[in-house]
Amino acid sequence: VQLVESGGGLVQAGGSLRLSCEISRLTYDEYSIGWFRQAPGKEREAVSCISSKDNNIYYAEAVEGRFTLSNAHARNRVDLQMDSLKPEDTAVYYCAAGSNTVVDLPCHLDYAMDDWGDGTLVTVSS
């Protein structure tokens, strides 16, 4: 699986950005895809994701109501629309995919993902 993120950049607080992840060679029968982020000095955390088994979209509490996972049911692309951005959203954002054909792990778990993009930096200024 190849994952390529784009759309990061610098934005003022209250602004919006849209991240895109182009996905290729996703051959898993059942899978999870989504976005994680890692802020400076912090551990990587799930932002939003979806599993093909139940199609429920997960949002981290910190972003619910502000971020929207788009194209969530496509196998070749997943976008993250980020509105009302806050300085605490500053992080490197990673697109990820994982197989849950055999073991169905919640998509927001870091170890549920097998494949990762290189990340795109989002900086929100105050």
CSV table of N, CA, C and O in Angstrom, one decimal, residues 22-125:
chain,number,residue,atom,x,y,z
A,22,GLU,N,-3.8,10.2,-1.2
A,22,GLU,CA,-3.9,9.3,-2.3
A,22,GLU,C,-3.5,7.9,-2.0
A,22,GLU,O,-2.3,7.8,-1.5
A,23,ILE,N,-4.3,6.9,-2.2
A,23,ILE,CA,-4.0,5.6,-1.7
A,23,ILE,C,-3.9,4.7,-3.0
A,23,ILE,O,-4.8,4.7,-3.8
A,24,SER,N,-2.8,3.9,-3.0
A,24,SER,CA,-2.7,3.0,-4.1
A,24,SER,C,-2.3,1.6,-3.6
A,24,SER,O,-1.7,1.5,-2.5
A,25,ARG,N,-2.7,0.6,-4.4
A,25,ARG,CA,-2.4,-0.8,-4.1
A,25,ARG,C,-3.0,-1.2,-2.7
A,25,ARG,O,-2.4,-2.0,-2.0
A,26,LEU,N,-4.2,-0.7,-2.4
A,26,LEU,CA,-4.9,-1.2,-1.2
A,26,LEU,C,-5.7,-2.5,-1.6
A,26,LEU,O,-6.7,-2.4,-2.2
A,27,THR,N,-5.1,-3.6,-1.3
A,27,THR,CA,-5.7,-4.9,-1.8
A,27,THR,C,-6.3,-5.7,-0.6
A,27,THR,O,-6.8,-6.8,-0.8
A,28,TYR,N,-6.4,-5.1,0.6
A,28,TYR,CA,-7.0,-5.8,1.7
A,28,TYR,C,-8.5,-6.0,1.4
A,28,TYR,O,-9.1,-5.0,1.0
A,29,ASP,N,-9.0,-7.1,1.7
A,29,ASP,CA,-10.5,-7.3,1.6
A,29,ASP,C,-11.2,-6.4,2.5
A,29,ASP,O,-12.2,-5.8,2.1
A,30,GLU,N,-10.8,-6.4,3.7
A,30,GLU,CA,-11.4,-5.5,4.7
A,30,GLU,C,-10.3,-4.6,5.3
A,30,GLU,O,-9.2,-5.1,5.5
A,31,TYR,N,-10.6,-3.4,5.5
A,31,TYR,CA,-9.5,-2.5,5.9
A,31,TYR,C,-10.0,-1.3,6.7
A,31,TYR,O,-11.2,-1.0,6.8
A,32,SER,N,-9.0,-0.6,7.3
A,32,SER,CA,-9.3,0.6,8.0
A,32,SER,C,-8.4,1.7,7.4
A,32,SER,O,-7.2,1.4,7.0
A,33,ILE,N,-8.9,2.9,7.2
A,33,ILE,CA,-8.1,4.0,6.7
A,33,ILE,C,-8.4,5.2,7.6
A,33,ILE,O,-9.5,5.3,8.1
A,34,GLY,N,-7.4,6.1,7.6
A,34,GLY,CA,-7.7,7.3,8.4
A,34,GLY,C,-6.5,8.2,8.6
A,34,GLY,O,-5.5,8.0,7.9
A,35,TRP,N,-6.6,9.1,9.5
A,35,TRP,CA,-5.6,10.1,9.8
A,35,TRP,C,-5.2,10.1,11.2
A,35,TRP,O,-6.1,10.0,12.1
A,36,PHE,N,-3.9,10.2,11.4
A,36,PHE,CA,-3.3,10.3,12.8
A,36,PHE,C,-2.5,11.6,12.8
A,36,PHE,O,-2.2,12.2,11.7
A,37,ARG,N,-2.1,12.1,13.9
A,37,ARG,CA,-1.3,13.2,14.0
A,37,ARG,C,-0.3,13.1,15.2
A,37,ARG,O,-0.6,12.4,16.1
A,38,GLN,N,0.8,13.8,15.0
A,38,GLN,CA,1.8,13.8,16.1
A,38,GLN,C,2.3,15.2,16.3
A,38,GLN,O,2.9,15.8,15.3
A,39,ALA,N,2.0,15.8,17.4
A,39,ALA,CA,2.5,17.1,17.7
A,39,ALA,C,3.9,17.1,18.3
A,39,ALA,O,4.3,16.0,18.9
A,40,PRO,N,4.6,18.2,18.3
A,40,PRO,CA,6.0,18.1,18.9
A,40,PRO,C,5.9,17.7,20.3
A,40,PRO,O,5.2,18.3,21.1
A,41,GLY,N,6.8,16.8,20.7
A,41,GLY,CA,6.9,16.3,22.0
A,41,GLY,C,5.8,15.4,22.5
A,41,GLY,O,5.7,15.1,23.7
A,42,LYS,N,4.9,15.1,21.6
A,42,LYS,CA,3.7,14.2,22.0
A,42,LYS,C,3.7,12.9,21.2
A,42,LYS,O,4.3,12.8,20.2
A,43,GLU,N,2.9,12.0,21.7
A,43,GLU,CA,2.7,10.7,21.0
A,43,GLU,C,1.7,10.9,19.9
A,43,GLU,O,0.9,11.8,19.9
A,44,ARG,N,1.9,10.0,18.9
A,44,ARG,CA,1.0,10.0,17.8
A,44,ARG,C,-0.4,9.6,18.3
A,44,ARG,O,-0.6,8.7,19.1
A,45,GLU,N,-1.4,10.3,17.8
A,45,GLU,CA,-2.8,10.0,18.2
A,45,GLU,C,-3.7,9.9,16.9
A,45,GLU,O,-3.4,10.6,15.9
A,46,ALA,N,-4.8,9.2,17.1
A,46,ALA,CA,-5.8,9.1,16.0
A,46,ALA,C,-6.6,10.4,15.9
A,46,ALA,O,-6.9,11.0,16.9
A,47,VAL,N,-6.9,10.8,14.7
A,47,VAL,CA,-7.7,12.0,14.5
A,47,VAL,C,-9.1,11.6,14.0
A,47,VAL,O,-10.1,11.9,14.6
A,48,SER,N,-9.1,10.8,12.9
A,48,SER,CA,-10.3,10.3,12.3
A,48,SER,C,-10.0,9.1,11.5
A,48,SER,O,-9.0,9.1,10.8
A,49,CYS,N,-10.9,8.1,11.5
A,49,CYS,CA,-10.7,6.9,10.7
A,49,CYS,C,-12.0,6.2,10.5
A,49,CYS,O,-13.0,6.5,11.1
A,50,ILE,N,-11.9,5.2,9.6
A,50,ILE,CA,-13.1,4.4,9.3
A,50,ILE,C,-12.7,3.0,9.0
A,50,ILE,O,-11.6,2.7,8.5
A,51,SER,N,-13.5,2.0,9.4
A,51,SER,CA,-13.3,0.6,9.1
A,51,SER,C,-14.3,0.2,8.0
A,51,SER,O,-15.5,0.6,8.1
A,52,SER,N,-13.9,-0.5,7.0
A,52,SER,CA,-14.8,-1.0,6.0
A,52,SER,C,-15.8,-2.0,6.5
A,52,SER,O,-16.8,-2.2,5.8
A,53,LYS,N,-15.5,-2.6,7.6
A,53,LYS,CA,-16.5,-3.6,8.2
A,53,LYS,C,-17.7,-3.0,8.7
A,53,LYS,O,-18.8,-3.6,8.6
A,54,ASP,N,-17.7,-1.8,9.4
A,54,ASP,CA,-18.9,-1.3,10.0
A,54,ASP,C,-19.2,0.1,9.4
A,54,ASP,O,-20.3,0.6,9.7
A,55,ASN,N,-18.2,0.7,8.7
A,55,ASN,CA,-18.4,2.1,8.1
A,55,ASN,C,-18.8,3.1,9.1
A,55,ASN,O,-19.3,4.2,8.7
A,56,ASN,N,-18.4,2.9,10.4
A,56,ASN,CA,-18.6,4.0,11.3
A,56,ASN,C,-17.3,4.8,11.3
A,56,ASN,O,-16.2,4.3,11.3
A,57,ILE,N,-17.5,6.1,11.3
A,57,ILE,CA,-16.4,7.1,11.3
A,57,ILE,C,-16.1,7.5,12.7
A,57,ILE,O,-16.9,7.9,13.5
A,58,TYR,N,-14.8,7.3,13.1
A,58,TYR,CA,-14.3,7.7,14.4
A,58,TYR,C,-13.7,9.1,14.3
A,58,TYR,O,-13.0,9.4,13.4
A,59,TYR,N,-14.1,9.9,15.3
A,59,TYR,CA,-13.4,11.2,15.5
A,59,TYR,C,-12.9,11.3,16.9
A,59,TYR,O,-13.6,11.0,17.8
A,60,ALA,N,-11.7,11.8,17.0
A,60,ALA,CA,-11.1,12.1,18.3
A,60,ALA,C,-12.0,13.2,19.0
A,60,ALA,O,-12.5,14.1,18.3
A,61,GLU,N,-12.1,13.1,20.3
A,61,GLU,CA,-12.9,14.1,20.9
A,61,GLU,C,-12.5,15.6,20.7
A,61,GLU,O,-13.3,16.5,20.5
A,62,ALA,N,-11.2,15.7,20.5
A,62,ALA,CA,-10.6,17.1,20.4
A,62,ALA,C,-10.9,17.7,19.0
A,62,ALA,O,-10.8,18.9,18.9
A,63,VAL,N,-11.4,16.9,18.0
A,63,VAL,CA,-11.7,17.4,16.7
A,63,VAL,C,-13.1,17.3,16.3
A,63,VAL,O,-13.5,17.8,15.3
A,64,GLU,N,-13.9,16.5,17.1
A,64,GLU,CA,-15.3,16.3,16.7
A,64,GLU,C,-16.0,17.6,16.5
A,64,GLU,O,-15.9,18.5,17.4
A,65,GLY,N,-16.8,17.7,15.4
A,65,GLY,CA,-17.5,18.9,15.1
A,65,GLY,C,-16.7,19.9,14.3
A,65,GLY,O,-17.3,20.9,13.8
A,66,ARG,N,-15.4,19.7,14.2
A,66,ARG,CA,-14.6,20.7,13.5
A,66,ARG,C,-13.9,20.0,12.3
A,66,ARG,O,-13.7,20.6,11.2
A,67,PHE,N,-13.6,18.7,12.4
A,67,PHE,CA,-13.0,18.0,11.3
A,67,PHE,C,-14.0,17.0,10.7
A,67,PHE,O,-14.9,16.5,11.4
A,68,THR,N,-13.9,16.8,9.4
A,68,THR,CA,-14.7,15.8,8.7
A,68,THR,C,-13.9,14.9,7.8
A,68,THR,O,-13.1,15.4,7.0
A,69,LEU,N,-14.2,13.6,7.9
A,69,LEU,CA,-13.5,12.7,7.0
A,69,LEU,C,-14.3,12.6,5.8
A,69,LEU,O,-15.5,12.2,5.8
A,70,SER,N,-13.7,12.9,4.6
A,70,SER,CA,-14.4,12.8,3.3
A,70,SER,C,-13.9,11.7,2.4
A,70,SER,O,-12.7,11.3,2.6
A,71,ASN,N,-14.7,11.3,1.5
A,71,ASN,CA,-14.4,10.2,0.6
A,71,ASN,C,-14.1,8.9,1.5
A,71,ASN,O,-13.2,8.1,1.1
A,72,ALA,N,-14.8,8.9,2.6
A,72,ALA,CA,-14.4,7.8,3.6
A,72,ALA,C,-14.7,6.4,3.0
A,72,ALA,O,-14.1,5.5,3.6
A,73,HIS,N,-15.5,6.3,2.0
A,73,HIS,CA,-15.8,4.9,1.5
A,73,HIS,C,-15.1,4.6,0.2
A,73,HIS,O,-15.4,3.6,-0.4
A,74,ALA,N,-14.2,5.4,-0.1
A,74,ALA,CA,-13.4,5.2,-1.3
A,74,ALA,C,-12.1,4.4,-0.9
A,74,ALA,O,-11.6,4.6,0.2
A,75,ARG,N,-11.6,3.6,-1.8
A,75,ARG,CA,-10.4,2.8,-1.5
A,75,ARG,C,-9.2,3.6,-2.0
A,75,ARG,O,-8.1,3.2,-1.6
A,76,ASN,N,-9.3,4.6,-2.8
A,76,ASN,CA,-8.1,5.2,-3.4
A,76,ASN,C,-7.9,6.6,-2.9
A,76,ASN,O,-6.9,7.3,-3.3
A,77,ARG,N,-8.7,7.1,-2.0
A,77,ARG,CA,-8.5,8.5,-1.5
A,77,ARG,C,-9.3,8.7,-0.2
A,77,ARG,O,-10.4,8.2,-0.1
A,78,VAL,N,-8.7,9.4,0.7
A,78,VAL,CA,-9.4,9.8,1.9
A,78,VAL,C,-9.0,11.2,2.2
A,78,VAL,O,-7.8,11.5,2.2
A,79,ASP,N,-9.9,12.1,2.4
A,79,ASP,CA,-9.6,13.5,2.7
A,79,ASP,C,-10.0,13.8,4.2
A,79,ASP,O,-10.9,13.2,4.8
A,80,LEU,N,-9.3,14.9,4.7
A,80,LEU,CA,-9.7,15.4,6.0
A,80,LEU,C,-9.9,16.9,5.9
A,80,LEU,O,-9.0,17.6,5.7
A,81,GLN,N,-11.2,17.3,6.0
A,81,GLN,CA,-11.5,18.7,6.0
A,81,GLN,C,-11.4,19.2,7.5
A,81,GLN,O,-12.1,18.7,8.4
A,82,MET,N,-10.6,20.2,7.7
A,82,MET,CA,-10.3,20.7,9.0
A,82,MET,C,-10.8,22.2,9.1
A,82,MET,O,-10.2,23.0,8.4
A,83,ASP,N,-11.7,22.4,9.9
A,83,ASP,CA,-12.3,23.8,10.0
A,83,ASP,C,-12.1,24.2,11.5
A,83,ASP,O,-11.8,23.4,12.4
A,84,SER,N,-12.2,25.5,11.7
A,84,SER,CA,-12.1,26.1,13.0
A,84,SER,C,-10.8,25.7,13.7
A,84,SER,O,-10.8,25.2,14.8
A,85,LEU,N,-9.7,25.7,12.9
A,85,LEU,CA,-8.4,25.2,13.4
A,85,LEU,C,-7.9,26.0,14.6
A,85,LEU,O,-8.1,27.2,14.7
A,86,LYS,N,-7.3,25.3,15.5
A,86,LYS,CA,-6.7,25.9,16.7
A,86,LYS,C,-5.2,25.6,16.8
A,86,LYS,O,-4.7,24.7,16.1
A,87,PRO,N,-4.5,26.5,17.5
A,87,PRO,CA,-3.0,26.2,17.6
A,87,PRO,C,-2.7,24.8,18.1
A,87,PRO,O,-1.7,24.3,17.6
A,88,GLU,N,-3.5,24.2,18.9
A,88,GLU,CA,-3.2,22.9,19.4
A,88,GLU,C,-3.4,21.8,18.3
A,88,GLU,O,-3.1,20.7,18.6
A,89,ASP,N,-3.9,22.2,17.2
A,89,ASP,CA,-4.0,21.2,16.1
A,89,ASP,C,-2.7,21.1,15.3
A,89,ASP,O,-2.6,20.3,14.4
A,90,THR,N,-1.7,22.0,15.6
A,90,THR,CA,-0.4,22.0,15.0
A,90,THR,C,0.2,20.6,15.2
A,90,THR,O,0.4,20.1,16.3
A,91,ALA,N,0.6,19.9,14.1
A,91,ALA,CA,1.1,18.6,14.2
A,91,ALA,C,1.5,18.2,12.7
A,91,ALA,O,1.1,18.8,11.8
A,92,VAL,N,2.2,17.1,12.7
A,92,VAL,CA,2.4,16.3,11.4
A,92,VAL,C,1.2,15.4,11.3
A,92,VAL,O,1.0,14.6,12.3
A,93,TYR,N,0.5,15.4,10.2
A,93,TYR,CA,-0.6,14.6,10.0
A,93,TYR,C,-0.2,13.4,9.1
A,93,TYR,O,0.3,13.6,8.0
A,94,TYR,N,-0.6,12.2,9.5
A,94,TYR,CA,-0.2,11.0,8.7
A,94,TYR,C,-1.5,10.3,8.3
A,94,TYR,O,-2.5,10.1,9.0
A,95,CYS,N,-1.5,9.9,7.0
A,95,CYS,CA,-2.5,9.0,6.5
A,95,CYS,C,-2.1,7.6,6.8
A,95,CYS,O,-0.9,7.3,6.7
A,96,ALA,N,-3.0,6.7,7.1
A,96,ALA,CA,-2.7,5.3,7.5
A,96,ALA,C,-3.7,4.4,7.0
A,96,ALA,O,-4.9,4.7,6.8
A,97,ALA,N,-3.3,3.1,6.7
A,97,ALA,CA,-4.2,2.1,6.3
A,97,ALA,C,-3.8,0.8,7.0
A,97,ALA,O,-2.6,0.6,7.2
A,98,GLY,N,-4.8,-0.1,7.2
A,98,GLY,CA,-4.5,-1.3,7.8
A,98,GLY,C,-5.5,-2.4,7.4
A,98,GLY,O,-6.6,-2.1,7.1
A,99,SER,N,-5.0,-3.6,7.5
A,99,SER,CA,-5.9,-4.7,7.1
A,99,SER,C,-6.7,-5.2,8.4
A,99,SER,O,-6.0,-5.4,9.4
A,100,ASN,N,-8.0,-5.4,8.3
A,100,ASN,CA,-8.7,-6.0,9.4
A,100,ASN,C,-9.5,-7.1,8.9
A,100,ASN,O,-10.6,-7.4,9.4
A,101,THR,N,-9.0,-7.8,7.8
A,101,THR,CA,-9.7,-9.0,7.3
A,101,THR,C,-9.7,-10.1,8.3
A,101,THR,O,-10.8,-10.8,8.4
A,102,VAL,N,-8.6,-10.3,9.0
A,102,VAL,CA,-8.6,-11.4,9.9
A,102,VAL,C,-8.9,-10.9,11.3
A,102,VAL,O,-9.7,-11.5,12.0
A,103,VAL,N,-8.2,-9.9,11.8
A,103,VAL,CA,-8.4,-9.4,13.1
A,103,VAL,C,-9.0,-8.0,13.0
A,103,VAL,O,-8.4,-7.1,12.4
A,104,ASP,N,-10.2,-7.8,13.6
A,104,ASP,CA,-10.9,-6.5,13.4
A,104,ASP,C,-10.6,-5.6,14.6
A,104,ASP,O,-11.3,-5.7,15.6
A,105,LEU,N,-9.6,-4.8,14.5
A,105,LEU,CA,-9.2,-3.9,15.5
A,105,LEU,C,-9.9,-2.5,15.3
A,105,LEU,O,-10.1,-2.1,14.2
A,106,PRO,N,-10.2,-1.8,16.4
A,106,PRO,CA,-10.7,-0.5,16.2
A,106,PRO,C,-9.7,0.4,15.4
A,106,PRO,O,-8.5,0.4,15.7
A,107,CYS,N,-10.2,1.2,14.5
A,107,CYS,CA,-9.3,1.9,13.6
A,107,CYS,C,-8.5,3.0,14.3
A,107,CYS,O,-7.5,3.4,13.7
A,108,HIS,N,-9.0,3.4,15.4
A,108,HIS,CA,-8.2,4.5,16.1
A,108,HIS,C,-7.0,4.0,16.8
A,108,HIS,O,-6.3,4.8,17.4
A,109,LEU,N,-6.8,2.7,16.9
A,109,LEU,CA,-5.6,2.2,17.5
A,109,LEU,C,-4.4,2.3,16.6
A,109,LEU,O,-4.5,1.9,15.4
A,110,ASP,N,-3.4,2.8,17.1
A,110,ASP,CA,-2.1,3.0,16.3
A,110,ASP,C,-1.7,1.6,15.6
A,110,ASP,O,-1.4,1.6,14.5
A,111,TYR,N,-1.8,0.6,16.4
A,111,TYR,CA,-1.3,-0.7,15.9
A,111,TYR,C,-2.3,-1.4,15.0
A,111,TYR,O,-2.0,-2.5,14.5
A,112,ALA,N,-3.5,-0.8,14.8
A,112,ALA,CA,-4.4,-1.4,13.8
A,112,ALA,C,-3.9,-1.1,12.4
A,112,ALA,O,-4.4,-1.6,11.4
A,113,MET,N,-3.0,-0.1,12.2
A,113,MET,CA,-2.6,0.3,10.9
A,113,MET,C,-1.3,-0.3,10.5
A,113,MET,O,-0.4,-0.4,11.4
A,114,ASP,N,-1.2,-0.8,9.3
A,114,ASP,CA,0.0,-1.4,8.8
A,114,ASP,C,0.9,-0.5,7.9
A,114,ASP,O,2.1,-0.8,7.7
A,115,ASP,N,0.2,0.4,7.3
A,115,ASP,CA,0.9,1.3,6.3
A,115,ASP,C,0.7,2.7,6.6
A,115,ASP,O,-0.4,3.2,7.0
A,116,TRP,N,1.8,3.5,6.4
A,116,TRP,CA,1.8,4.9,6.8
A,116,TRP,C,2.4,5.8,5.7
A,116,TRP,O,3.3,5.4,5.0
A,117,GLY,N,1.8,6.9,5.5
A,117,GLY,CA,2.4,7.9,4.6
A,117,GLY,C,3.6,8.6,5.4
A,117,GLY,O,3.8,8.4,6.5
A,118,ASP,N,4.2,9.5,4.6
A,118,ASP,CA,5.3,10.3,5.2
A,118,ASP,C,4.9,11.4,6.1
A,118,ASP,O,5.7,12.0,6.9
A,119,GLY,N,3.7,11.8,6.0
A,119,GLY,CA,3.1,12.9,6.8
A,119,GLY,C,3.2,14.3,6.1
A,119,GLY,O,4.0,14.5,5.2
A,120,THR,N,2.3,15.1,6.6
A,120,THR,CA,2.3,16.5,6.1
A,120,THR,C,2.1,17.4,7.3
A,120,THR,O,1.3,17.2,8.1
A,121,LEU,N,2.8,18.5,7.3
A,121,LEU,CA,2.9,19.4,8.4
A,121,LEU,C,1.7,20.4,8.4
A,121,LEU,O,1.6,21.1,7.4
A,122,VAL,N,1.0,20.5,9.5
A,122,VAL,CA,0.0,21.5,9.6
A,122,VAL,C,0.4,22.4,10.8
A,122,VAL,O,0.6,22.0,11.9
A,123,THR,N,0.5,23.7,10.5
A,123,THR,CA,0.9,24.7,11.5
A,123,THR,C,-0.2,25.7,11.6
A,123,THR,O,-0.6,26.4,10.6
A,124,VAL,N,-0.8,25.9,12.8
A,124,VAL,CA,-1.9,26.8,13.1
A,124,VAL,C,-1.3,27.9,14.0
A,124,VAL,O,-0.9,27.7,15.1
A,125,SER,N,-1.3,29.1,13.5
A,125,SER,CA,-0.8,30.3,14.3
A,125,SER,C,-1.9,30.9,15.0
A,125,SER,O,-3.0,31.0,14.6
